[in-house]
C-alpha cells in the first residue's frame, strides 16, 4: 500500500513505534516499511514528489482507513493506550458484531483495529431456542464540565476543549474559541469539515480567498483541505464542532499538527 503524505518521517515513526513495522528502505521523502508477516507492506511518499505522475502529486492519503484484523483486541487497545498512541476512536462494538478502535497518524491516516465478536452457536443435538428480543443496555449520558486543564492559550485566541476522545466522545470534538478585538489567527488548512457558530461579537472569516463577516447567532461551515483565516474585528466567541481525527497544516511548513483541545 502506497501512501502520499506531507511528513514521511512522522508517519514512518508512527508505524514503526506502534504497529511493529520496520524500515526496509528509506531515502529523502521516501520510506518502505514491512512487518514480515501477512500485514500489507507500506510505502510512504512525500506529497509533491516528482516520482509521482503530475496528476497525483497534489493528492494526499486523507479519508483512508487502513484496517487490521487482530485477536485479543482489548489487550491490543490497552497496549497502545499505555504506549501513548493517538487513539482517536475508543474501543466499541457494533450491533452486527464488529469490535473496533482507531488510531490516527500525524498525517491524518486512520488505522483501524478490528475483531469480530464470537457468536454462540447451538450444539448440533440441541434444539434451536426461540429468539427473544435482544435487551441492549442503553449507553449512559456523559456530562462534561471544562476545567483549566482544558484551556489552550495562543497569541491569537483561547480555546476551551469540551467533548473529545480524551473526554469521552467517540466521534466528534467540540470546543469554544474566544478572541480579543484585533486578534487574527494564522492561515491554515484543516483536514476535516468544521462547523462554527458565533455566540458573541463578530468574526471576519476568509476561506478560499473569499471573506465573510459572521455575526453572533450565525453559523458557518468550513470545508476540509481549504485555506482559511479567522480575524476578530471586535471581541468574539464561537462554538466549533469537528470530527475528532482532524489535523491542521500551515502553508510553508512540513507535516501536520494535532489540535490539543480537540484530542
JSON list of N, CA and C in Angstrom, two decimals, residues 43-106:
[
{"chain": "A", "resi": 43, "resn": "UNK", "atom": "N", "xyz": [4.42, 1.80, 1.62]},
{"chain": "A", "resi": 43, "resn": "UNK", "atom": "CA", "xyz": [5.36, 2.74, 1.03]},
{"chain": "A", "resi": 43, "resn": "UNK", "atom": "C", "xyz": [4.87, 4.15, 1.33]},
{"chain": "A", "resi": 44, "resn": "UNK", "atom": "N", "xyz": [5.74, 4.97, 1.88]},
{"chain": "A", "resi": 44, "resn": "UNK", "atom": "CA", "xyz": [5.41, 6.36, 2.18]},
{"chain": "A", "resi": 44, "resn": "UNK", "atom": "C", "xyz": [6.14, 7.27, 1.20]},
{"chain": "A", "resi": 45, "resn": "UNK", "atom": "N", "xyz": [5.38, 8.15, 0.54]},
{"chain": "A", "resi": 45, "resn": "UNK", "atom": "CA", "xyz": [5.96, 9.11, -0.41]},
{"chain": "A", "resi": 45, "resn": "UNK", "atom": "C", "xyz": [5.58, 10.51, 0.00]},
{"chain": "A", "resi": 46, "resn": "UNK", "atom": "N", "xyz": [6.52, 11.43, -0.11]},
{"chain": "A", "resi": 46, "resn": "UNK", "atom": "CA", "xyz": [6.26, 12.81, 0.25]},
{"chain": "A", "resi": 46, "resn": "UNK", "atom": "C", "xyz": [5.33, 13.48, -0.77]},
{"chain": "A", "resi": 47, "resn": "UNK", "atom": "N", "xyz": [4.34, 14.18, -0.25]},
{"chain": "A", "resi": 47, "resn": "UNK", "atom": "CA", "xyz": [3.42, 14.97, -1.08]},
{"chain": "A", "resi": 47, "resn": "UNK", "atom": "C", "xyz": [4.21, 15.89, -2.00]},
{"chain": "A", "resi": 48, "resn": "UNK", "atom": "N", "xyz": [3.88, 15.87, -3.29]},
{"chain": "A", "resi": 48, "resn": "UNK", "atom": "CA", "xyz": [4.55, 16.72, -4.27]},
{"chain": "A", "resi": 48, "resn": "UNK", "atom": "C", "xyz": [5.77, 16.12, -4.91]},
{"chain": "A", "resi": 49, "resn": "UNK", "atom": "N", "xyz": [6.12, 14.87, -4.53]},
{"chain": "A", "resi": 49, "resn": "UNK", "atom": "CA", "xyz": [7.33, 14.24, -5.05]},
{"chain": "A", "resi": 49, "resn": "UNK", "atom": "C", "xyz": [7.25, 14.10, -6.57]},
{"chain": "A", "resi": 50, "resn": "UNK", "atom": "N", "xyz": [8.36, 14.36, -7.24]},
{"chain": "A", "resi": 50, "resn": "UNK", "atom": "CA", "xyz": [8.39, 14.29, -8.70]},
{"chain": "A", "resi": 50, "resn": "UNK", "atom": "C", "xyz": [8.37, 12.86, -9.22]},
{"chain": "A", "resi": 51, "resn": "UNK", "atom": "N", "xyz": [8.54, 11.85, -8.34]},
{"chain": "A", "resi": 51, "resn": "UNK", "atom": "CA", "xyz": [8.44, 10.47, -8.81]},
{"chain": "A", "resi": 51, "resn": "UNK", "atom": "C", "xyz": [6.98, 10.09, -9.08]},
{"chain": "A", "resi": 52, "resn": "UNK", "atom": "N", "xyz": [6.04, 10.88, -8.56]},
{"chain": "A", "resi": 52, "resn": "UNK", "atom": "CA", "xyz": [4.63, 10.63, -8.81]},
{"chain": "A", "resi": 52, "resn": "UNK", "atom": "C", "xyz": [4.20, 11.25, -10.13]},
{"chain": "A", "resi": 53, "resn": "UNK", "atom": "N", "xyz": [3.22, 10.66, -10.82]},
{"chain": "A", "resi": 53, "resn": "UNK", "atom": "CA", "xyz": [2.67, 11.32, -12.00]},
{"chain": "A", "resi": 53, "resn": "UNK", "atom": "C", "xyz": [2.14, 12.70, -11.64]},
{"chain": "A", "resi": 54, "resn": "UNK", "atom": "N", "xyz": [2.24, 13.68, -12.53]},
{"chain": "A", "resi": 54, "resn": "UNK", "atom": "CA", "xyz": [1.83, 15.05, -12.20]},
{"chain": "A", "resi": 54, "resn": "UNK", "atom": "C", "xyz": [0.42, 15.14, -11.64]},
{"chain": "A", "resi": 55, "resn": "UNK", "atom": "N", "xyz": [-0.51, 14.33, -12.15]},
{"chain": "A", "resi": 55, "resn": "UNK", "atom": "CA", "xyz": [-1.90, 14.43, -11.70]},
{"chain": "A", "resi": 55, "resn": "UNK", "atom": "C", "xyz": [-2.09, 13.85, -10.29]},
{"chain": "A", "resi": 56, "resn": "UNK", "atom": "N", "xyz": [-1.07, 13.18, -9.74]},
{"chain": "A", "resi": 56, "resn": "UNK", "atom": "CA", "xyz": [-1.18, 12.59, -8.40]},
{"chain": "A", "resi": 56, "resn": "UNK", "atom": "C", "xyz": [-0.39, 13.36, -7.34]},
{"chain": "A", "resi": 57, "resn": "UNK", "atom": "N", "xyz": [0.40, 14.33, -7.74]},
{"chain": "A", "resi": 57, "resn": "UNK", "atom": "CA", "xyz": [1.32, 14.96, -6.78]},
{"chain": "A", "resi": 57, "resn": "UNK", "atom": "C", "xyz": [0.61, 15.79, -5.72]},
{"chain": "A", "resi": 58, "resn": "UNK", "atom": "N", "xyz": [-0.57, 16.30, -6.02]},
{"chain": "A", "resi": 58, "resn": "UNK", "atom": "CA", "xyz": [-1.30, 17.12, -5.05]},
{"chain": "A", "resi": 58, "resn": "UNK", "atom": "C", "xyz": [-2.25, 16.29, -4.19]},
{"chain": "A", "resi": 59, "resn": "UNK", "atom": "N", "xyz": [-2.32, 14.99, -4.43]},
{"chain": "A", "resi": 59, "resn": "UNK", "atom": "CA", "xyz": [-3.21, 14.13, -3.64]},
{"chain": "A", "resi": 59, "resn": "UNK", "atom": "C", "xyz": [-2.52, 13.71, -2.35]},
{"chain": "A", "resi": 60, "resn": "UNK", "atom": "N", "xyz": [-3.33, 13.50, -1.30]},
{"chain": "A", "resi": 60, "resn": "UNK", "atom": "CA", "xyz": [-2.79, 13.03, -0.03]},
{"chain": "A", "resi": 60, "resn": "UNK", "atom": "C", "xyz": [-3.66, 11.88, 0.48]},
{"chain": "A", "resi": 61, "resn": "UNK", "atom": "N", "xyz": [-3.10, 11.09, 1.39]},
{"chain": "A", "resi": 61, "resn": "UNK", "atom": "CA", "xyz": [-3.82, 9.92, 1.92]},
{"chain": "A", "resi": 61, "resn": "UNK", "atom": "C", "xyz": [-4.75, 10.35, 3.05]},
{"chain": "A", "resi": 62, "resn": "UNK", "atom": "N", "xyz": [-5.77, 11.15, 2.70]},
{"chain": "A", "resi": 62, "resn": "UNK", "atom": "CA", "xyz": [-6.78, 11.54, 3.68]},
{"chain": "A", "resi": 62, "resn": "UNK", "atom": "C", "xyz": [-8.08, 10.84, 3.33]},
{"chain": "A", "resi": 63, "resn": "UNK", "atom": "N", "xyz": [-8.90, 10.57, 4.35]},
{"chain": "A", "resi": 63, "resn": "UNK", "atom": "CA", "xyz": [-10.12, 9.82, 4.12]},
{"chain": "A", "resi": 63, "resn": "UNK", "atom": "C", "xyz": [-9.90, 8.33, 4.02]},
{"chain": "A", "resi": 64, "resn": "UNK", "atom": "N", "xyz": [-8.64, 7.90, 4.17]},
{"chain": "A", "resi": 64, "resn": "UNK", "atom": "CA", "xyz": [-8.28, 6.48, 4.06]},
{"chain": "A", "resi": 64, "resn": "UNK", "atom": "C", "xyz": [-8.38, 5.81, 5.43]},
{"chain": "A", "resi": 65, "resn": "UNK", "atom": "N", "xyz": [-8.92, 4.61, 5.48]},
{"chain": "A", "resi": 65, "resn": "UNK", "atom": "CA", "xyz": [-8.89, 3.80, 6.70]},
{"chain": "A", "resi": 65, "resn": "UNK", "atom": "C", "xyz": [-8.10, 2.53, 6.41]},
{"chain": "A", "resi": 66, "resn": "UNK", "atom": "N", "xyz": [-6.97, 2.35, 7.09]},
{"chain": "A", "resi": 66, "resn": "UNK", "atom": "CA", "xyz": [-6.12, 1.19, 6.96]},
{"chain": "A", "resi": 66, "resn": "UNK", "atom": "C", "xyz": [-6.53, 0.22, 8.06]},
{"chain": "A", "resi": 67, "resn": "UNK", "atom": "N", "xyz": [-7.27, -0.84, 7.71]},
{"chain": "A", "resi": 67, "resn": "UNK", "atom": "CA", "xyz": [-7.87, -1.75, 8.70]},
{"chain": "A", "resi": 67, "resn": "UNK", "atom": "C", "xyz": [-7.01, -2.99, 8.88]},
{"chain": "A", "resi": 68, "resn": "UNK", "atom": "N", "xyz": [-6.78, -3.36, 10.15]},
{"chain": "A", "resi": 68, "resn": "UNK", "atom": "CA", "xyz": [-6.02, -4.55, 10.51]},
{"chain": "A", "resi": 68, "resn": "UNK", "atom": "C", "xyz": [-6.90, -5.45, 11.37]},
{"chain": "A", "resi": 69, "resn": "UNK", "atom": "N", "xyz": [-7.04, -6.72, 10.99]},
{"chain": "A", "resi": 69, "resn": "UNK", "atom": "CA", "xyz": [-7.78, -7.68, 11.79]},
{"chain": "A", "resi": 69, "resn": "UNK", "atom": "C", "xyz": [-6.86, -8.27, 12.85]},
{"chain": "A", "resi": 70, "resn": "UNK", "atom": "N", "xyz": [-7.33, -8.26, 14.11]},
{"chain": "A", "resi": 70, "resn": "UNK", "atom": "CA", "xyz": [-6.50, -8.74, 15.21]},
{"chain": "A", "resi": 70, "resn": "UNK", "atom": "C", "xyz": [-7.31, -9.70, 16.07]},
{"chain": "A", "resi": 71, "resn": "UNK", "atom": "N", "xyz": [-6.62, -10.41, 16.96]},
{"chain": "A", "resi": 71, "resn": "UNK", "atom": "CA", "xyz": [-7.27, -11.17, 18.02]},
{"chain": "A", "resi": 71, "resn": "UNK", "atom": "C", "xyz": [-6.82, -10.58, 19.35]},
{"chain": "A", "resi": 72, "resn": "UNK", "atom": "N", "xyz": [-7.69, -10.67, 20.37]},
{"chain": "A", "resi": 72, "resn": "UNK", "atom": "CA", "xyz": [-7.37, -10.07, 21.65]},
{"chain": "A", "resi": 72, "resn": "UNK", "atom": "C", "xyz": [-7.35, -8.56, 21.57]},
{"chain": "A", "resi": 73, "resn": "UNK", "atom": "N", "xyz": [-8.44, -7.98, 21.05]},
{"chain": "A", "resi": 73, "resn": "UNK", "atom": "CA", "xyz": [-8.44, -6.55, 20.75]},
{"chain": "A", "resi": 73, "resn": "UNK", "atom": "C", "xyz": [-8.34, -5.70, 22.02]},
{"chain": "A", "resi": 74, "resn": "UNK", "atom": "N", "xyz": [-8.88, -6.19, 23.17]},
{"chain": "A", "resi": 74, "resn": "UNK", "atom": "CA", "xyz": [-8.77, -5.40, 24.40]},
{"chain": "A", "resi": 74, "resn": "UNK", "atom": "C", "xyz": [-7.32, -5.22, 24.80]},
{"chain": "A", "resi": 75, "resn": "UNK", "atom": "N", "xyz": [-6.54, -6.30, 24.73]},
{"chain": "A", "resi": 75, "resn": "UNK", "atom": "CA", "xyz": [-5.13, -6.22, 25.08]},
{"chain": "A", "resi": 75, "resn": "UNK", "atom": "C", "xyz": [-4.37, -5.31, 24.12]},
{"chain": "A", "resi": 76, "resn": "UNK", "atom": "N", "xyz": [-4.74, -5.37, 22.84]},
{"chain": "A", "resi": 76, "resn": "UNK", "atom": "CA", "xyz": [-4.07, -4.52, 21.85]},
{"chain": "A", "resi": 76, "resn": "UNK", "atom": "C", "xyz": [-4.38, -3.05, 22.11]},
{"chain": "A", "resi": 77, "resn": "UNK", "atom": "N", "xyz": [-5.64, -2.76, 22.43]},
{"chain": "A", "resi": 77, "resn": "UNK", "atom": "CA", "xyz": [-6.02, -1.37, 22.72]},
{"chain": "A", "resi": 77, "resn": "UNK", "atom": "C", "xyz": [-5.32, -0.88, 23.99]},
{"chain": "A", "resi": 78, "resn": "UNK", "atom": "N", "xyz": [-5.25, -1.75, 24.99]},
{"chain": "A", "resi": 78, "resn": "UNK", "atom": "CA", "xyz": [-4.58, -1.37, 26.24]},
{"chain": "A", "resi": 78, "resn": "UNK", "atom": "C", "xyz": [-3.09, -1.13, 26.01]},
{"chain": "A", "resi": 79, "resn": "UNK", "atom": "N", "xyz": [-2.45, -1.99, 25.23]},
{"chain": "A", "resi": 79, "resn": "UNK", "atom": "CA", "xyz": [-1.03, -1.82, 24.93]},
{"chain": "A", "resi": 79, "resn": "UNK", "atom": "C", "xyz": [-0.75, -0.48, 24.26]},
{"chain": "A", "resi": 80, "resn": "UNK", "atom": "N", "xyz": [-1.57, -0.15, 23.27]},
{"chain": "A", "resi": 80, "resn": "UNK", "atom": "CA", "xyz": [-1.35, 1.09, 22.53]},
{"chain": "A", "resi": 80, "resn": "UNK", "atom": "C", "xyz": [-1.65, 2.31, 23.40]},
{"chain": "A", "resi": 81, "resn": "UNK", "atom": "N", "xyz": [-2.69, 2.22, 24.22]},
{"chain": "A", "resi": 81, "resn": "UNK", "atom": "CA", "xyz": [-3.02, 3.35, 25.09]},
{"chain": "A", "resi": 81, "resn": "UNK", "atom": "C", "xyz": [-1.89, 3.61, 26.09]},
{"chain": "A", "resi": 82, "resn": "UNK", "atom": "N", "xyz": [-1.36, 2.52, 26.69]},
{"chain": "A", "resi": 82, "resn": "UNK", "atom": "CA", "xyz": [-0.27, 2.66, 27.66]},
{"chain": "A", "resi": 82, "resn": "UNK", "atom": "C", "xyz": [1.01, 3.18, 27.00]},
{"chain": "A", "resi": 83, "resn": "UNK", "atom": "N", "xyz": [1.16, 2.91, 25.69]},
{"chain": "A", "resi": 83, "resn": "UNK", "atom": "CA", "xyz": [2.33, 3.40, 24.97]},
{"chain": "A", "resi": 83, "resn": "UNK", "atom": "C", "xyz": [2.16, 4.83, 24.50]},
{"chain": "A", "resi": 84, "resn": "UNK", "atom": "N", "xyz": [0.99, 5.44, 24.76]},
{"chain": "A", "resi": 84, "resn": "UNK", "atom": "CA", "xyz": [0.76, 6.83, 24.36]},
{"chain": "A", "resi": 84, "resn": "UNK", "atom": "C", "xyz": [0.37, 7.00, 22.92]},
{"chain": "A", "resi": 85, "resn": "UNK", "atom": "N", "xyz": [-0.11, 5.93, 22.28]},
{"chain": "A", "resi": 85, "resn": "UNK", "atom": "CA", "xyz": [-0.55, 6.02, 20.88]},
{"chain": "A", "resi": 85, "resn": "UNK", "atom": "C", "xyz": [-1.78, 6.93, 20.78]},
{"chain": "A", "resi": 86, "resn": "UNK", "atom": "N", "xyz": [-1.92, 7.67, 19.66]},
{"chain": "A", "resi": 86, "resn": "UNK", "atom": "CA", "xyz": [-3.04, 8.59, 19.49]},
{"chain": "A", "resi": 86, "resn": "UNK", "atom": "C", "xyz": [-4.34, 7.87, 19.15]},
{"chain": "A", "resi": 87, "resn": "UNK", "atom": "N", "xyz": [-5.04, 7.34, 20.15]},
{"chain": "A", "resi": 87, "resn": "UNK", "atom": "CA", "xyz": [-6.31, 6.64, 19.94]},
{"chain": "A", "resi": 87, "resn": "UNK", "atom": "C", "xyz": [-7.40, 7.69, 19.74]},
{"chain": "A", "resi": 88, "resn": "UNK", "atom": "N", "xyz": [-7.95, 7.75, 18.54]},
{"chain": "A", "resi": 88, "resn": "UNK", "atom": "CA", "xyz": [-8.94, 8.77, 18.21]},
{"chain": "A", "resi": 88, "resn": "UNK", "atom": "C", "xyz": [-10.36, 8.24, 18.19]},
{"chain": "A", "resi": 89, "resn": "UNK", "atom": "N", "xyz": [-10.53, 6.91, 18.28]},
{"chain": "A", "resi": 89, "resn": "UNK", "atom": "CA", "xyz": [-11.85, 6.33, 18.49]},
{"chain": "A", "resi": 89, "resn": "UNK", "atom": "C", "xyz": [-11.68, 5.17, 19.46]},
{"chain": "A", "resi": 90, "resn": "UNK", "atom": "N", "xyz": [-12.19, 5.30, 20.69]},
{"chain": "A", "resi": 90, "resn": "UNK", "atom": "CA", "xyz": [-12.02, 4.23, 21.68]},
{"chain": "A", "resi": 90, "resn": "UNK", "atom": "C", "xyz": [-12.71, 2.94, 21.24]},
{"chain": "A", "resi": 91, "resn": "UNK", "atom": "N", "xyz": [-12.34, 1.85, 21.91]},
{"chain": "A", "resi": 91, "resn": "UNK", "atom": "CA", "xyz": [-12.90, 0.53, 21.59]},
{"chain": "A", "resi": 91, "resn": "UNK", "atom": "C", "xyz": [-14.42, 0.55, 21.71]},
{"chain": "A", "resi": 92, "resn": "UNK", "atom": "N", "xyz": [-15.08, 0.00, 20.68]},
{"chain": "A", "resi": 92, "resn": "UNK", "atom": "CA", "xyz": [-16.54, -0.05, 20.65]},
{"chain": "A", "resi": 92, "resn": "UNK", "atom": "C", "xyz": [-16.97, -1.33, 19.94]},
{"chain": "A", "resi": 93, "resn": "UNK", "atom": "N", "xyz": [-18.24, -1.72, 20.14]},
{"chain": "A", "resi": 93, "resn": "UNK", "atom": "CA", "xyz": [-18.78, -2.89, 19.46]},
{"chain": "A", "resi": 93, "resn": "UNK", "atom": "C", "xyz": [-20.03, -2.49, 18.72]},
{"chain": "A", "resi": 94, "resn": "UNK", "atom": "N", "xyz": [-20.08, -2.82, 17.42]},
{"chain": "A", "resi": 94, "resn": "UNK", "atom": "CA", "xyz": [-21.23, -2.50, 16.60]},
{"chain": "A", "resi": 94, "resn": "UNK", "atom": "C", "xyz": [-22.30, -3.58, 16.77]},
{"chain": "A", "resi": 95, "resn": "UNK", "atom": "N", "xyz": [-23.57, -3.25, 16.48]},
{"chain": "A", "resi": 95, "resn": "UNK", "atom": "CA", "xyz": [-24.65, -4.23, 16.65]},
{"chain": "A", "resi": 95, "resn": "UNK", "atom": "C", "xyz": [-24.45, -5.50, 15.82]},
{"chain": "A", "resi": 96, "resn": "UNK", "atom": "N", "xyz": [-23.72, -5.41, 14.72]},
{"chain": "A", "resi": 96, "resn": "UNK", "atom": "CA", "xyz": [-23.53, -6.59, 13.87]},
{"chain": "A", "resi": 96, "resn": "UNK", "atom": "C", "xyz": [-22.32, -7.43, 14.29]},
{"chain": "A", "resi": 97, "resn": "UNK", "atom": "N", "xyz": [-21.68, -7.11, 15.43]},
{"chain": "A", "resi": 97, "resn": "UNK", "atom": "CA", "xyz": [-20.63, -7.96, 15.97]},
{"chain": "A", "resi": 97, "resn": "UNK", "atom": "C", "xyz": [-19.22, -7.51, 15.71]},
{"chain": "A", "resi": 98, "resn": "UNK", "atom": "N", "xyz": [-19.04, -6.39, 15.02]},
{"chain": "A", "resi": 98, "resn": "UNK", "atom": "CA", "xyz": [-17.70, -5.88, 14.76]},
{"chain": "A", "resi": 98, "resn": "UNK", "atom": "C", "xyz": [-17.21, -5.09, 15.97]},
{"chain": "A", "resi": 99, "resn": "UNK", "atom": "N", "xyz": [-16.03, -5.44, 16.49]},
{"chain": "A", "resi": 99, "resn": "UNK", "atom": "CA", "xyz": [-15.40, -4.69, 17.58]},
{"chain": "A", "resi": 99, "resn": "UNK", "atom": "C", "xyz": [-14.20, -3.97, 17.01]},
{"chain": "A", "resi": 100, "resn": "UNK", "atom": "N", "xyz": [-14.05, -2.70, 17.32]},
{"chain": "A", "resi": 100, "resn": "UNK", "atom": "CA", "xyz": [-13.01, -1.93, 16.66]},
{"chain": "A", "resi": 100, "resn": "UNK", "atom": "C", "xyz": [-12.62, -0.71, 17.47]},
{"chain": "A", "resi": 101, "resn": "UNK", "atom": "N", "xyz": [-11.39, -0.22, 17.21]},
{"chain": "A", "resi": 101, "resn": "UNK", "atom": "CA", "xyz": [-10.96, 1.09, 17.67]},
{"chain": "A", "resi": 101, "resn": "UNK", "atom": "C", "xyz": [-10.01, 1.65, 16.62]},
{"chain": "A", "resi": 102, "resn": "UNK", "atom": "N", "xyz": [-9.72, 2.95, 16.72]},
{"chain": "A", "resi": 102, "resn": "UNK", "atom": "CA", "xyz": [-8.93, 3.60, 15.67]},
{"chain": "A", "resi": 102, "resn": "UNK", "atom": "C", "xyz": [-7.81, 4.46, 16.27]},
{"chain": "A", "resi": 103, "resn": "UNK", "atom": "N", "xyz": [-6.70, 4.52, 15.52]},
{"chain": "A", "resi": 103, "resn": "UNK", "atom": "CA", "xyz": [-5.63, 5.48, 15.74]},
{"chain": "A", "resi": 103, "resn": "UNK", "atom": "C", "xyz": [-5.58, 6.41, 14.54]},
{"chain": "A", "resi": 104, "resn": "UNK", "atom": "N", "xyz": [-4.97, 7.57, 14.71]},
{"chain": "A", "resi": 104, "resn": "UNK", "atom": "CA", "xyz": [-4.74, 8.48, 13.59]},
{"chain": "A", "resi": 104, "resn": "UNK", "atom": "C", "xyz": [-3.29, 8.91, 13.61]},
{"chain": "A", "resi": 105, "resn": "UNK", "atom": "N", "xyz": [-2.60, 8.71, 12.51]},
{"chain": "A", "resi": 105, "resn": "UNK", "atom": "CA", "xyz": [-1.18, 9.06, 12.47]},
{"chain": "A", "resi": 105, "resn": "UNK", "atom": "C", "xyz": [-1.02, 10.57, 12.26]},
{"chain": "A", "resi": 106, "resn": "UNK", "atom": "N", "xyz": [0.21, 11.11, 12.39]},
{"chain": "A", "resi": 106, "resn": "UNK", "atom": "CA", "xyz": [0.39, 12.57, 12.31]},
{"chain": "A", "resi": 106, "resn": "UNK", "atom": "C", "xyz": [-0.01, 13.19, 10.99]}
]
